[in-house]
PDB file of C-alpha atoms in Angstrom:
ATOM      1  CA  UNK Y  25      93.281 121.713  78.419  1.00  0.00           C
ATOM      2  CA  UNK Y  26      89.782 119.963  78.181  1.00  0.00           C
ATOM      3  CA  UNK Y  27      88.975 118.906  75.035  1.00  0.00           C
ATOM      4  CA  UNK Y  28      85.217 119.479  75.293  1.00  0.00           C
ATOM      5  CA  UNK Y  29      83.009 122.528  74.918  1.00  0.00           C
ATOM      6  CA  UNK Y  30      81.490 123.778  78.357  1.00  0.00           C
ATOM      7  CA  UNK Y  31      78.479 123.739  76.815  1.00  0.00           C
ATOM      8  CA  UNK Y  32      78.697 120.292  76.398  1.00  0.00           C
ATOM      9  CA  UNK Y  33      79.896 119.822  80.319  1.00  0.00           C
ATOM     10  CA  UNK Y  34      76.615 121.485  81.416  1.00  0.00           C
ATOM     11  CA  UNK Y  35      74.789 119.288  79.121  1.00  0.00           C
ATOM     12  CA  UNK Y  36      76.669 116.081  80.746  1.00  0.00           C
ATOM     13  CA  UNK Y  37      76.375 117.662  84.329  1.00  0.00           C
ATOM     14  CA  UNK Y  38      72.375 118.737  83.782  1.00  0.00           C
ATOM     15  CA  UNK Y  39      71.698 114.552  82.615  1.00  0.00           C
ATOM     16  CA  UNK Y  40      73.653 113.881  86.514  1.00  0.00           C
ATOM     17  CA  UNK Y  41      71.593 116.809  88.048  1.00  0.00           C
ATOM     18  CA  UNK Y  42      67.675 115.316  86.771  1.00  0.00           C
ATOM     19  CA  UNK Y  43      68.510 111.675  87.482  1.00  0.00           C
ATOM     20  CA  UNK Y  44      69.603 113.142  91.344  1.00  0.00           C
ATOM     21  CA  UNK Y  45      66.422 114.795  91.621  1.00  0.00           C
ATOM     22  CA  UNK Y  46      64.214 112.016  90.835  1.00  0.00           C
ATOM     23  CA  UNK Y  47      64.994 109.981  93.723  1.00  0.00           C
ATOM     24  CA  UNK Y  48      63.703 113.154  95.940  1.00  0.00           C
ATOM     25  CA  UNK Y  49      60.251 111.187  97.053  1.00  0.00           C
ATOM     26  CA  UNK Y  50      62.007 108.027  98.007  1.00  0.00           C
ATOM     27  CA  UNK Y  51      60.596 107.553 100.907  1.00  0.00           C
ATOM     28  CA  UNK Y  52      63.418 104.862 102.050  1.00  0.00           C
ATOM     29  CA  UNK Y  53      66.298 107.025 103.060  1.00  0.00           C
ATOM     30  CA  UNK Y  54      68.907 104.663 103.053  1.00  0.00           C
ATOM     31  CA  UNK Y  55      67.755 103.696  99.468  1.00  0.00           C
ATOM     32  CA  UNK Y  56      67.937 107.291  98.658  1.00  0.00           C
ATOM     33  CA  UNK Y  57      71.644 107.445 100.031  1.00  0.00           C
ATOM     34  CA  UNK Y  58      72.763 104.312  97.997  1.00  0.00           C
ATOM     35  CA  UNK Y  59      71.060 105.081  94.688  1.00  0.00           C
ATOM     36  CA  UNK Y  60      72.340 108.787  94.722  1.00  0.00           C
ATOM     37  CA  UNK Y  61      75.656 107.701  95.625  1.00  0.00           C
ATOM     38  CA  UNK Y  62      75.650 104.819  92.380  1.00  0.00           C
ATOM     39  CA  UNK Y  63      74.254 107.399  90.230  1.00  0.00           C
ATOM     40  CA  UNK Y  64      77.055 109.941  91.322  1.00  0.00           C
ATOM     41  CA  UNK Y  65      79.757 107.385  90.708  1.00  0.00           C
ATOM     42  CA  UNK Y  66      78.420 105.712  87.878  1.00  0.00           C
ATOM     43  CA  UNK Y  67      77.660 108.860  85.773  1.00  0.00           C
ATOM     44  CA  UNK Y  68      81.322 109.997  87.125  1.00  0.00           C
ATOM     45  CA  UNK Y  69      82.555 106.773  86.005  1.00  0.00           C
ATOM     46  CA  UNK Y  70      80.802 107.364  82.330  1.00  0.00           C
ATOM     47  CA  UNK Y  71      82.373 110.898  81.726  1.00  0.00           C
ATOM     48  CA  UNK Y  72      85.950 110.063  83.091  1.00  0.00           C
ATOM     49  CA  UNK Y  73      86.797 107.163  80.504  1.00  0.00           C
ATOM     50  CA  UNK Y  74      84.574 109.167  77.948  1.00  0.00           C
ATOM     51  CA  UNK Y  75      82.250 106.010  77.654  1.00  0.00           C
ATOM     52  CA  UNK Y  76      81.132 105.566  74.091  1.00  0.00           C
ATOM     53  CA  UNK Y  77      78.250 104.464  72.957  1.00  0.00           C
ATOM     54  CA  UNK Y  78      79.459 100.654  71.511  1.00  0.00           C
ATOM     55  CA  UNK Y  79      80.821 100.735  74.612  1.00  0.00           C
ATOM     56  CA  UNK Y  80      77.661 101.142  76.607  1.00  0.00           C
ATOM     57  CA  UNK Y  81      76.158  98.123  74.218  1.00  0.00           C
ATOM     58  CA  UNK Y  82      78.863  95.999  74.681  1.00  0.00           C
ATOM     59  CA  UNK Y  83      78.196  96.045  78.349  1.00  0.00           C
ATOM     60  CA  UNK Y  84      74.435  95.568  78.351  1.00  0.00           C
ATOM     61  CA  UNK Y  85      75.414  92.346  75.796  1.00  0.00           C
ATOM     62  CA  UNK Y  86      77.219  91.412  79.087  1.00  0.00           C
ATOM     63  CA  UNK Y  87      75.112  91.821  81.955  1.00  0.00           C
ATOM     64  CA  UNK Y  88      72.363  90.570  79.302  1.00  0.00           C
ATOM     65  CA  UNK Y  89      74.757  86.959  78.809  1.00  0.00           C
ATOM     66  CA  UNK Y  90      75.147  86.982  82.424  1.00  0.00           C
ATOM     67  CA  UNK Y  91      71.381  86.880  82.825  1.00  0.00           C
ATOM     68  CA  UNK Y  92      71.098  84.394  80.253  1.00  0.00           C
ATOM     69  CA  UNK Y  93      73.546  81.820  81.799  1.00  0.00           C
ATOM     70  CA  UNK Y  94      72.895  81.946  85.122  1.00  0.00           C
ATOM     71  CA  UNK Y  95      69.847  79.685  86.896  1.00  0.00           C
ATOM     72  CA  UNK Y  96      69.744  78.052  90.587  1.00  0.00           C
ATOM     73  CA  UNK Y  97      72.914  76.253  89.967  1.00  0.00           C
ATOM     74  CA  UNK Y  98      75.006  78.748  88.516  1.00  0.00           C
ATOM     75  CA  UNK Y  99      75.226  82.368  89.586  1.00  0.00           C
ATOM     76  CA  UNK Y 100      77.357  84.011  86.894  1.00  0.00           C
ATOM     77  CA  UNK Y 101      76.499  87.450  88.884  1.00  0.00           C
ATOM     78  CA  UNK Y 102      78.253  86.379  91.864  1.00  0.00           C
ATOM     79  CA  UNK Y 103      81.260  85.022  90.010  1.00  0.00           C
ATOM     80  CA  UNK Y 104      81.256  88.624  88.194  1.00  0.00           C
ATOM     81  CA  UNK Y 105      81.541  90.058  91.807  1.00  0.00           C
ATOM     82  CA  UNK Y 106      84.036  87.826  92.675  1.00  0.00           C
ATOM     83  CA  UNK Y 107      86.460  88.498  89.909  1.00  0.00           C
ATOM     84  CA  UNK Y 108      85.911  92.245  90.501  1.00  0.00           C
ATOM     85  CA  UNK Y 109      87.136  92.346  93.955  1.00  0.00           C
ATOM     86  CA  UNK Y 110      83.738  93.652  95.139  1.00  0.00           C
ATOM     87  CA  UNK Y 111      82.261  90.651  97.266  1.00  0.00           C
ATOM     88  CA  UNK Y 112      86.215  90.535  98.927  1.00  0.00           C
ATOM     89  CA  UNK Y 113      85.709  94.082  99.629  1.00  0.00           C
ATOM     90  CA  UNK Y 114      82.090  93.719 100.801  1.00  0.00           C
ATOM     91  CA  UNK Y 115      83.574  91.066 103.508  1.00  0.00           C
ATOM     92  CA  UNK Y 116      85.694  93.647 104.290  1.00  0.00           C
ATOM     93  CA  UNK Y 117      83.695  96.514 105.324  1.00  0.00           C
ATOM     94  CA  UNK Y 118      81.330  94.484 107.256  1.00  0.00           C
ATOM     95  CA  UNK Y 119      83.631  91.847 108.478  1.00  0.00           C
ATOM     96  CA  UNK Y 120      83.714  92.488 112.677  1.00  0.00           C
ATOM     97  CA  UNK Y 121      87.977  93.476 113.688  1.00  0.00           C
ATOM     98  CA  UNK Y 122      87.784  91.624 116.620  1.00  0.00           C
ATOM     99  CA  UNK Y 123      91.195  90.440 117.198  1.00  0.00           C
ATOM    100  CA  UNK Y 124      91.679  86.350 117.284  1.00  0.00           C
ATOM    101  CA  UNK Y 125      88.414  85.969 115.352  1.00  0.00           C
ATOM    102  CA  UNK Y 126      88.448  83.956 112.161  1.00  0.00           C
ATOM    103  CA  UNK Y 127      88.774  85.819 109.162  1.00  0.00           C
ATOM    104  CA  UNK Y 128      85.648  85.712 106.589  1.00  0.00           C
ATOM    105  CA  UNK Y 129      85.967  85.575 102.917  1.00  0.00           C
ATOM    106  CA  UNK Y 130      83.494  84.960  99.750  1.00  0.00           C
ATOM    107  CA  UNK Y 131      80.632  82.716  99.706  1.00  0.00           C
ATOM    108  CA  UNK Y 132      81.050  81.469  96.298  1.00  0.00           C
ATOM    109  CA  UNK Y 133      78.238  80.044  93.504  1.00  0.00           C
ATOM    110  CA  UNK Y 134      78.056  76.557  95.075  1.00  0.00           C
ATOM    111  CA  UNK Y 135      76.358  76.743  98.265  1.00  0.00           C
ATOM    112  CA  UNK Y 136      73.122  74.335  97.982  1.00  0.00           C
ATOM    113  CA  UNK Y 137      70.110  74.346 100.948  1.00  0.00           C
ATOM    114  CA  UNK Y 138      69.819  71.011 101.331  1.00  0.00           C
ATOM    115  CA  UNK Y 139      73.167  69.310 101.875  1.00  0.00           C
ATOM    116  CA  UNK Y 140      72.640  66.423 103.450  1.00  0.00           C
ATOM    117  CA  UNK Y 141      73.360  65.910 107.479  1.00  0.00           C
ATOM    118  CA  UNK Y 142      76.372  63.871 108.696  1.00  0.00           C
ATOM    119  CA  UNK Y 143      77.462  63.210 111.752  1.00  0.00           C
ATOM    120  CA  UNK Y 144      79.792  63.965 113.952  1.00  0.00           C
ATOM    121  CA  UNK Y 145      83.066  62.358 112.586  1.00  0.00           C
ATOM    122  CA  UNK Y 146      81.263  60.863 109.279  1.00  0.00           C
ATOM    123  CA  UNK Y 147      82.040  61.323 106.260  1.00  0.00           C
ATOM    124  CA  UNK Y 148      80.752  64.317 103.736  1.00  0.00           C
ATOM    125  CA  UNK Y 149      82.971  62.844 100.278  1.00  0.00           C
ATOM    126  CA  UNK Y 150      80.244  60.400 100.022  1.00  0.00           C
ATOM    127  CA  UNK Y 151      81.628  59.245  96.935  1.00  0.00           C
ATOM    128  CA  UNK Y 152      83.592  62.518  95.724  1.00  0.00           C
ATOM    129  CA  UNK Y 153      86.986  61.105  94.333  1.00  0.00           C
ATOM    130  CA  UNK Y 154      89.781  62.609  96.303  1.00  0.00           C
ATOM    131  CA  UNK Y 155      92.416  61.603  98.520  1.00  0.00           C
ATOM    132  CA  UNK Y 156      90.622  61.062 101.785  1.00  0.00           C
ATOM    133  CA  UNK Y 157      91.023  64.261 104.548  1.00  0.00           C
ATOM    134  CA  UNK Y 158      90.111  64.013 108.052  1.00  0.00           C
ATOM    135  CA  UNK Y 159      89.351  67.629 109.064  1.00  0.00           C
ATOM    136  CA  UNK Y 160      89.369  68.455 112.748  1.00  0.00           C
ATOM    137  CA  UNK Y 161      89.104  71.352 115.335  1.00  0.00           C
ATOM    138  CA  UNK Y 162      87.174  73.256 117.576  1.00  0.00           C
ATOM    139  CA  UNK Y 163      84.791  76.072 117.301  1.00  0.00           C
ATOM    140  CA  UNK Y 164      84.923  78.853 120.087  1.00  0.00           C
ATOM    141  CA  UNK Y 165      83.943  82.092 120.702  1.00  0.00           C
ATOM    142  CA  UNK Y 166      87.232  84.772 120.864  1.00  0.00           C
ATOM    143  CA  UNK Y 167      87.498  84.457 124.308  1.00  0.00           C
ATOM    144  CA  UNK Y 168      87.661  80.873 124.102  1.00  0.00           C
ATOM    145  CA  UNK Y 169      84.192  79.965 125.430  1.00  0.00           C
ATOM    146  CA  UNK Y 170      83.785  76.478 123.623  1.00  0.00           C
ATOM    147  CA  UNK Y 171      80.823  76.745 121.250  1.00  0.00           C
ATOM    148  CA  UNK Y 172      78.487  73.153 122.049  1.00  0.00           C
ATOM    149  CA  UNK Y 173      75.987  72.192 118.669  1.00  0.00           C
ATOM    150  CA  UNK Y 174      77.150  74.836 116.898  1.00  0.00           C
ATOM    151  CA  UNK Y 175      76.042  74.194 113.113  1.00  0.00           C
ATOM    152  CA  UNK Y 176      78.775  73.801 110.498  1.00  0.00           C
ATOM    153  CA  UNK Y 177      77.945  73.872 106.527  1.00  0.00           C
ATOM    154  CA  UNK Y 178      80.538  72.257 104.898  1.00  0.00           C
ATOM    155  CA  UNK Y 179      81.599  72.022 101.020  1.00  0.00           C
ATOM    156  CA  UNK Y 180      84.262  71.803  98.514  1.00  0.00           C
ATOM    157  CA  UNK Y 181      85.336  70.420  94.962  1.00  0.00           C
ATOM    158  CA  UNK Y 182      86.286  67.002  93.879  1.00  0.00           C
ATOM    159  CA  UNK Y 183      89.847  65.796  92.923  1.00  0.00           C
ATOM    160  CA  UNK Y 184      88.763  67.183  89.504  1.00  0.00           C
ATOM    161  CA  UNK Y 185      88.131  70.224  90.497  1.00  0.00           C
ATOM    162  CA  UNK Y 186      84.563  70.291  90.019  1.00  0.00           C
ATOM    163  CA  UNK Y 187      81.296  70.785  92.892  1.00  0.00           C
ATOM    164  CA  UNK Y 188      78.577  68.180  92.967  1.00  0.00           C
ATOM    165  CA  UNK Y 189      76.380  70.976  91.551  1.00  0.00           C
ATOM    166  CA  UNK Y 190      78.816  71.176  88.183  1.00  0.00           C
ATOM    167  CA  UNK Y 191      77.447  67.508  87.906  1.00  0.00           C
ATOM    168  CA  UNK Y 192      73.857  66.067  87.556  1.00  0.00           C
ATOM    169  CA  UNK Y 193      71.116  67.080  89.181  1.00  0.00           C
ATOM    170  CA  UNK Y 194      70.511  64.295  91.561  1.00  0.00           C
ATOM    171  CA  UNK Y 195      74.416  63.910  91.923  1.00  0.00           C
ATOM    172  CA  UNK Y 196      75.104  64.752  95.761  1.00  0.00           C
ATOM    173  CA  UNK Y 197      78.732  64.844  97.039  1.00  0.00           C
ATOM    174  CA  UNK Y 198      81.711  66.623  99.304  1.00  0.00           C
ATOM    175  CA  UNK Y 199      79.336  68.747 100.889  1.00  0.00           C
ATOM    176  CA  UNK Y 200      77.272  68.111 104.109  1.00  0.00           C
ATOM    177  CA  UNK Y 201      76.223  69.868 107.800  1.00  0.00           C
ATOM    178  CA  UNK Y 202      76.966  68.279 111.185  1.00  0.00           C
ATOM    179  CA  UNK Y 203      76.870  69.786 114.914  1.00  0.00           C
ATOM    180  CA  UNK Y 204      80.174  70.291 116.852  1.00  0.00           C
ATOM    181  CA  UNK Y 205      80.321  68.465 120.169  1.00  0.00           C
ATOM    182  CA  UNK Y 206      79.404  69.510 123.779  1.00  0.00           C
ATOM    183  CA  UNK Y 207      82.860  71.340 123.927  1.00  0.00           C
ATOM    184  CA  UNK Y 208      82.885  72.647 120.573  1.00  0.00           C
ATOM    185  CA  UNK Y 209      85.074  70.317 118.759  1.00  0.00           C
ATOM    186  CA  UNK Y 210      84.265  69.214 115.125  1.00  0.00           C
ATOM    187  CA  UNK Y 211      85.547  66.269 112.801  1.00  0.00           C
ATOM    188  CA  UNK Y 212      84.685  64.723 109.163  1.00  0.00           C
ATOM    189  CA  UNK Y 213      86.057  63.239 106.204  1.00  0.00           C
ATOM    190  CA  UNK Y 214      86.256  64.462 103.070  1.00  0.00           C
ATOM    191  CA  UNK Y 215      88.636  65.005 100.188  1.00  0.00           C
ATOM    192  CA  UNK Y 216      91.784  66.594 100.093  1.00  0.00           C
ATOM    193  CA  UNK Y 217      90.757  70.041  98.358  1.00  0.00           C
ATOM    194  CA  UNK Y 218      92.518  70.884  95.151  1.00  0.00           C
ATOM    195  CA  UNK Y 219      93.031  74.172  92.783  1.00  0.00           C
ATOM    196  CA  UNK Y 220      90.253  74.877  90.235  1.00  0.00           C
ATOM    197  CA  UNK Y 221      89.312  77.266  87.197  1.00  0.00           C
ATOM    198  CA  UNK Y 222      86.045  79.290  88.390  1.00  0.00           C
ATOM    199  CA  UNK Y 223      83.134  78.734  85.784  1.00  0.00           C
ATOM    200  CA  UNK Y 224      85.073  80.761  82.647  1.00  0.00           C
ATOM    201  CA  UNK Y 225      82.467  79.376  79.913  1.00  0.00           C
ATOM    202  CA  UNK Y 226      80.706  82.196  79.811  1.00  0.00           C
ATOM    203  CA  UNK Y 227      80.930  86.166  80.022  1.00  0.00           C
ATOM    204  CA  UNK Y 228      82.971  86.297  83.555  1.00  0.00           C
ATOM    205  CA  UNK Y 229      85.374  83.957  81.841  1.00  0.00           C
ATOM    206  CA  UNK Y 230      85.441  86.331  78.801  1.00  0.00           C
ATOM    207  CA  UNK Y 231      86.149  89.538  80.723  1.00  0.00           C
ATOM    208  CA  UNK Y 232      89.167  87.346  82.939  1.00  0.00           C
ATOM    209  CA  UNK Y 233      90.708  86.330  79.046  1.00  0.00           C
ATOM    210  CA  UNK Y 234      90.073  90.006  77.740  1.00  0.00           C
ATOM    211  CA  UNK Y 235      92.188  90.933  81.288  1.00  0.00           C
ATOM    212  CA  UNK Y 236      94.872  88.699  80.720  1.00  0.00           C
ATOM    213  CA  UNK Y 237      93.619  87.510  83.800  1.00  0.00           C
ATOM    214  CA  UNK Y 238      93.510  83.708  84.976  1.00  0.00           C
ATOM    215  CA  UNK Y 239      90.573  81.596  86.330  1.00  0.00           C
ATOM    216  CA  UNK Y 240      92.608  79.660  89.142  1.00  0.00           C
ATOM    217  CA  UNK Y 241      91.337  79.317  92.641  1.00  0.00           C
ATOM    218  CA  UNK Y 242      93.119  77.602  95.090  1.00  0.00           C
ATOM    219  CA  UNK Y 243      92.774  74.424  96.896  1.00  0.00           C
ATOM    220  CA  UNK Y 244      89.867  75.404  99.690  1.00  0.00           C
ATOM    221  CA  UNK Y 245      87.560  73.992 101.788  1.00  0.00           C
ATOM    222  CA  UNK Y 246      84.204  75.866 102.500  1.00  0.00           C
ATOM    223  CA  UNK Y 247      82.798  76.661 105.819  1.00  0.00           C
ATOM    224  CA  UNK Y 248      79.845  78.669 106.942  1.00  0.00           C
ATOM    225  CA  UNK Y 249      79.358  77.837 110.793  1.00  0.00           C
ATOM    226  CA  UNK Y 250      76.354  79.403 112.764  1.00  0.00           C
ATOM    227  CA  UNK Y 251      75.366  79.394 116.488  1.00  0.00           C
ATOM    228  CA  UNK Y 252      72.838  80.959 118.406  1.00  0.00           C
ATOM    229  CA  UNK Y 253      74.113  85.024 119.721  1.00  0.00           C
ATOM    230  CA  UNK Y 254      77.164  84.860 117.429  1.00  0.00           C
ATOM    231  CA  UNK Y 255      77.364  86.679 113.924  1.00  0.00           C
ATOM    232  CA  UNK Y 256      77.511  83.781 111.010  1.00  0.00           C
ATOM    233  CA  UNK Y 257      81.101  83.163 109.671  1.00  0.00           C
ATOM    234  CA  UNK Y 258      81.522  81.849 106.256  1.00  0.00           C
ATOM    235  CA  UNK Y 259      85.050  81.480 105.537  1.00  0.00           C
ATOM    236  CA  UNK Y 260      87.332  78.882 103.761  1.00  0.00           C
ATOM    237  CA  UNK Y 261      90.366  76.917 104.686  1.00  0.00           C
ATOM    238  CA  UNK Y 262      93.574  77.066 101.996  1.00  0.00           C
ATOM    239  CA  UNK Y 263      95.967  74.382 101.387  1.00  0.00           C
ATOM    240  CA  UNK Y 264      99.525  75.696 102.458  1.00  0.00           C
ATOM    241  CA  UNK Y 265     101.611  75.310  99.509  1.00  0.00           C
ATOM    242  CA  UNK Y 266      99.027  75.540  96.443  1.00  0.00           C
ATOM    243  CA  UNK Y 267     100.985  77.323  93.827  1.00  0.00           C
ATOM    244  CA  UNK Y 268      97.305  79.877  93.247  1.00  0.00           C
ATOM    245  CA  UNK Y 269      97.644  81.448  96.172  1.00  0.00           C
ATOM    246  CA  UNK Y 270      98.815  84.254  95.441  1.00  0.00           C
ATOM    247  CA  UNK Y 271      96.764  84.562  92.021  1.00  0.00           C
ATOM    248  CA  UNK Y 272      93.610  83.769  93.382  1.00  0.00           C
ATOM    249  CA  UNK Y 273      90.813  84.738  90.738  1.00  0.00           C
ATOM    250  CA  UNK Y 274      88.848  86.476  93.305  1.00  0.00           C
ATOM    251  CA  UNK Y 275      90.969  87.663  96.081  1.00  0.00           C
ATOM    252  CA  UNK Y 276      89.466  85.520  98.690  1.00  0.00           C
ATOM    253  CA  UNK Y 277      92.882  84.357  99.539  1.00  0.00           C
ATOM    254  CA  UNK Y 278      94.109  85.824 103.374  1.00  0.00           C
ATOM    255  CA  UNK Y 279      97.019  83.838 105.486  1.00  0.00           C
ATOM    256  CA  UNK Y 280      95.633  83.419 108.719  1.00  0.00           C
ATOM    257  CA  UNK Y 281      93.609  80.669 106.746  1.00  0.00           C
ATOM    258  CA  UNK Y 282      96.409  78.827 105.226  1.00  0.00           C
ATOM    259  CA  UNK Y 283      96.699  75.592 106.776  1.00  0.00           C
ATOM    260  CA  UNK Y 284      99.165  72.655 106.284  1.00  0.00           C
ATOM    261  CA  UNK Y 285      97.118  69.142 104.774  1.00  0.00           C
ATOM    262  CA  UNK Y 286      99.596  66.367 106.757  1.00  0.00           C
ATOM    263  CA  UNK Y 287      99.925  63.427 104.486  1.00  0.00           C
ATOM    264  CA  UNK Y 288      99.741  59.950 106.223  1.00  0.00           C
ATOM    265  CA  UNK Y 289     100.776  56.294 105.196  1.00  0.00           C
ATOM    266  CA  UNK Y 290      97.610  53.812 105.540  1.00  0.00           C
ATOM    267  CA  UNK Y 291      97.037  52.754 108.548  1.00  0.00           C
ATOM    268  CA  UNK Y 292      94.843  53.862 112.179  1.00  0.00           C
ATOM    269  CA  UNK Y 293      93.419  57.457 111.990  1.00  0.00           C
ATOM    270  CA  UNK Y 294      92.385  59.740 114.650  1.00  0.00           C
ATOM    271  CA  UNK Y 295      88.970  58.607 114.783  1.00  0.00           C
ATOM    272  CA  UNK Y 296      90.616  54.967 114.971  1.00  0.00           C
ATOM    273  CA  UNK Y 297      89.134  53.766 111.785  1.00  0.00           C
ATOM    274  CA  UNK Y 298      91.959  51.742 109.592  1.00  0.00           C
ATOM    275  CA  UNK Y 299      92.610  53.609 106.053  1.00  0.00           C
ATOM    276  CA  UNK Y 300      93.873  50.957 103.713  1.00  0.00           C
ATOM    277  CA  UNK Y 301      94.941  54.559 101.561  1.00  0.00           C
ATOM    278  CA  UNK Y 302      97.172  56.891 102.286  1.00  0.00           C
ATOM    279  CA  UNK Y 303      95.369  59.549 103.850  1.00  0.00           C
ATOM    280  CA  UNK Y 304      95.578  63.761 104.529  1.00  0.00           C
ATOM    281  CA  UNK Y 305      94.501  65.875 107.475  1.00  0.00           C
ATOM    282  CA  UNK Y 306      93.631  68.964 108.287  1.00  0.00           C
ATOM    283  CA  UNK Y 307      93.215  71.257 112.170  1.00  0.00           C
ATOM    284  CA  UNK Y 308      91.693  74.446 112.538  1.00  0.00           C
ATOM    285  CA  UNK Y 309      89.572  76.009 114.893  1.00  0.00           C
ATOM    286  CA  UNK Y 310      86.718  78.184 114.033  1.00  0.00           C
ATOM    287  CA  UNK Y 311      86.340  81.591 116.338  1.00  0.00           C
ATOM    288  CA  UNK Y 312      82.991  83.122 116.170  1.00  0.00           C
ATOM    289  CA  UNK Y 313      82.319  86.700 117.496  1.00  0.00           C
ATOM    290  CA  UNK Y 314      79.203  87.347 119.531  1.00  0.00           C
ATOM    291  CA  UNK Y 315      76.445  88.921 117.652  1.00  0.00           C
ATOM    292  CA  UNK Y 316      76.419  92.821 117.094  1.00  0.00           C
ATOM    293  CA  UNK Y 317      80.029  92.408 117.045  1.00  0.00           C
ATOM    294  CA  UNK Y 318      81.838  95.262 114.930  1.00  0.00           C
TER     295      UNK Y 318
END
């Protein structure tokens, strides 16, 4: 038995009913579709769990913190996303399903414009302490079609688990662009990627603690590759073995981008340079889908 007067209902349903109606000029339909559909679902969401009104504060403190903290190094909305599942699931409904095609996941807070360019074979650690990673492969198109000067953004943390951009502002490092080859092969050093806590200083990391919910990603290597009449990818590589997973804090984490880091004595590399370290490396080609691809 409900536990509320109808009276009150119609009240709750009339509220739902005038904010509908006000987006009857917008002259944008597909704005009109979205906004109806978030006011549907929102106001559905407020009368299921009987929101109350501390409630509704609490989360404006929230999204107001989140505000607060975030500037053009940190993007505490994102990492909200994230943790929510709803950038994964955004990849999702817009990623293409063509078979053989690398799978896409999140972007993440620490993409920066103007990584510096390396070249082909160099090395993007500049400095970034790590154990050294030579990371090779080819990018193609799904039918195999090598993919000449295509453009790959690389990036990932430091052996600390932090992005240059979690340092000082001048403080550039394990993140760079290059150009694959005439056949579509790609190479660079870097650092062995290893597991991190997300950003959890702040009101994302409050909401994970409130969960019961950990901050862990795991060890990854960032990639967005783009080439002329094929659809953008921006994916990561994992680290077979990282013990996060399966716990990753937002659910980027998909096993056709798993790959084994082979650890090597020092000595000659594949490039033919002489490591006086031991060394880690990495394979694994990048398959683009042509653009319009769905």
């Amino acid at each position: 038995m409900k536990d509320e007067h109808p009276a009150a209902e119609d009240r709750e349903r009339a509220v739902t009913d005038k904010v509908l109606a006000s987006f009857d000029g917008t002259g944008d339909p597909r704005l009109r579709e979205v906004m109806l559909s978030l006011v549907r679902h929102l106001h559905s969401f407020a009368r299921e769990v009987r929101l109350s009104e501390r409630e509704w504060e609490t989360a404006i403190e929230f999204l107001t913190r989140a505000g607060h903290i975030t500037d053009d190094r940190r993007q505490e909305f994102i990492l909200l996303s994230d943790v929510l599942g709803l950038s994964m699931l955004t990849v999702a409904i817009n990623e293409p399903k063509e078979p053989g095609a690398t799978e896409a996941t999140v972007f993440g807070p620490f993409y920066v414009d103007d990584a510096p360019e390396v070249p082909l074979g160099g090395d993007i650690a500049r400095g970034a302490v790590g154990t050294p990673c030579y990371v090779s492969g080819r990018v193609r198109s799904v039918d195999g079609t090598p993919i000449g000067g295509a453009l790959l953004h690389v990036w990932g943390a430091d052996d600390d688990g932090f992005y240059d951009v979690q340092y000082s502002a001048d403080h550039s490092a394990g993140r760079g662009w290059l150009r694959a080859a005439p056949d579509g092969s790609y190479r660079f050093w870097t650092v062995l990627p290893t597991p991190y806590p997300i950003p959890h200083d702040g009101p994302v990391g409050d909401l994970l603690t409130a969960a019961g919910r950990g901050p862990m990603r795991p060890a990854h290597l960032h990639f967005k590759v783009v080439a002329p009449g094929h659809r953008t990818l921006i994916t990561h590589i994992f680290v077979a073995g990282d013990p996060h997973l399966g716990d990753d804090a937002v659910f980027g984490v998909k096993d056709s981008l798993v790959v084994e880091a082979e650890h090597h004595p020092a000595g000659q590399a594949p490039d033919g340079s002489d490591r006086q370290e031991t060394w880690t490396s990495m394979t694994y080609d990048l398959v683009l889908v042509t653009e319009g691809a769905r």
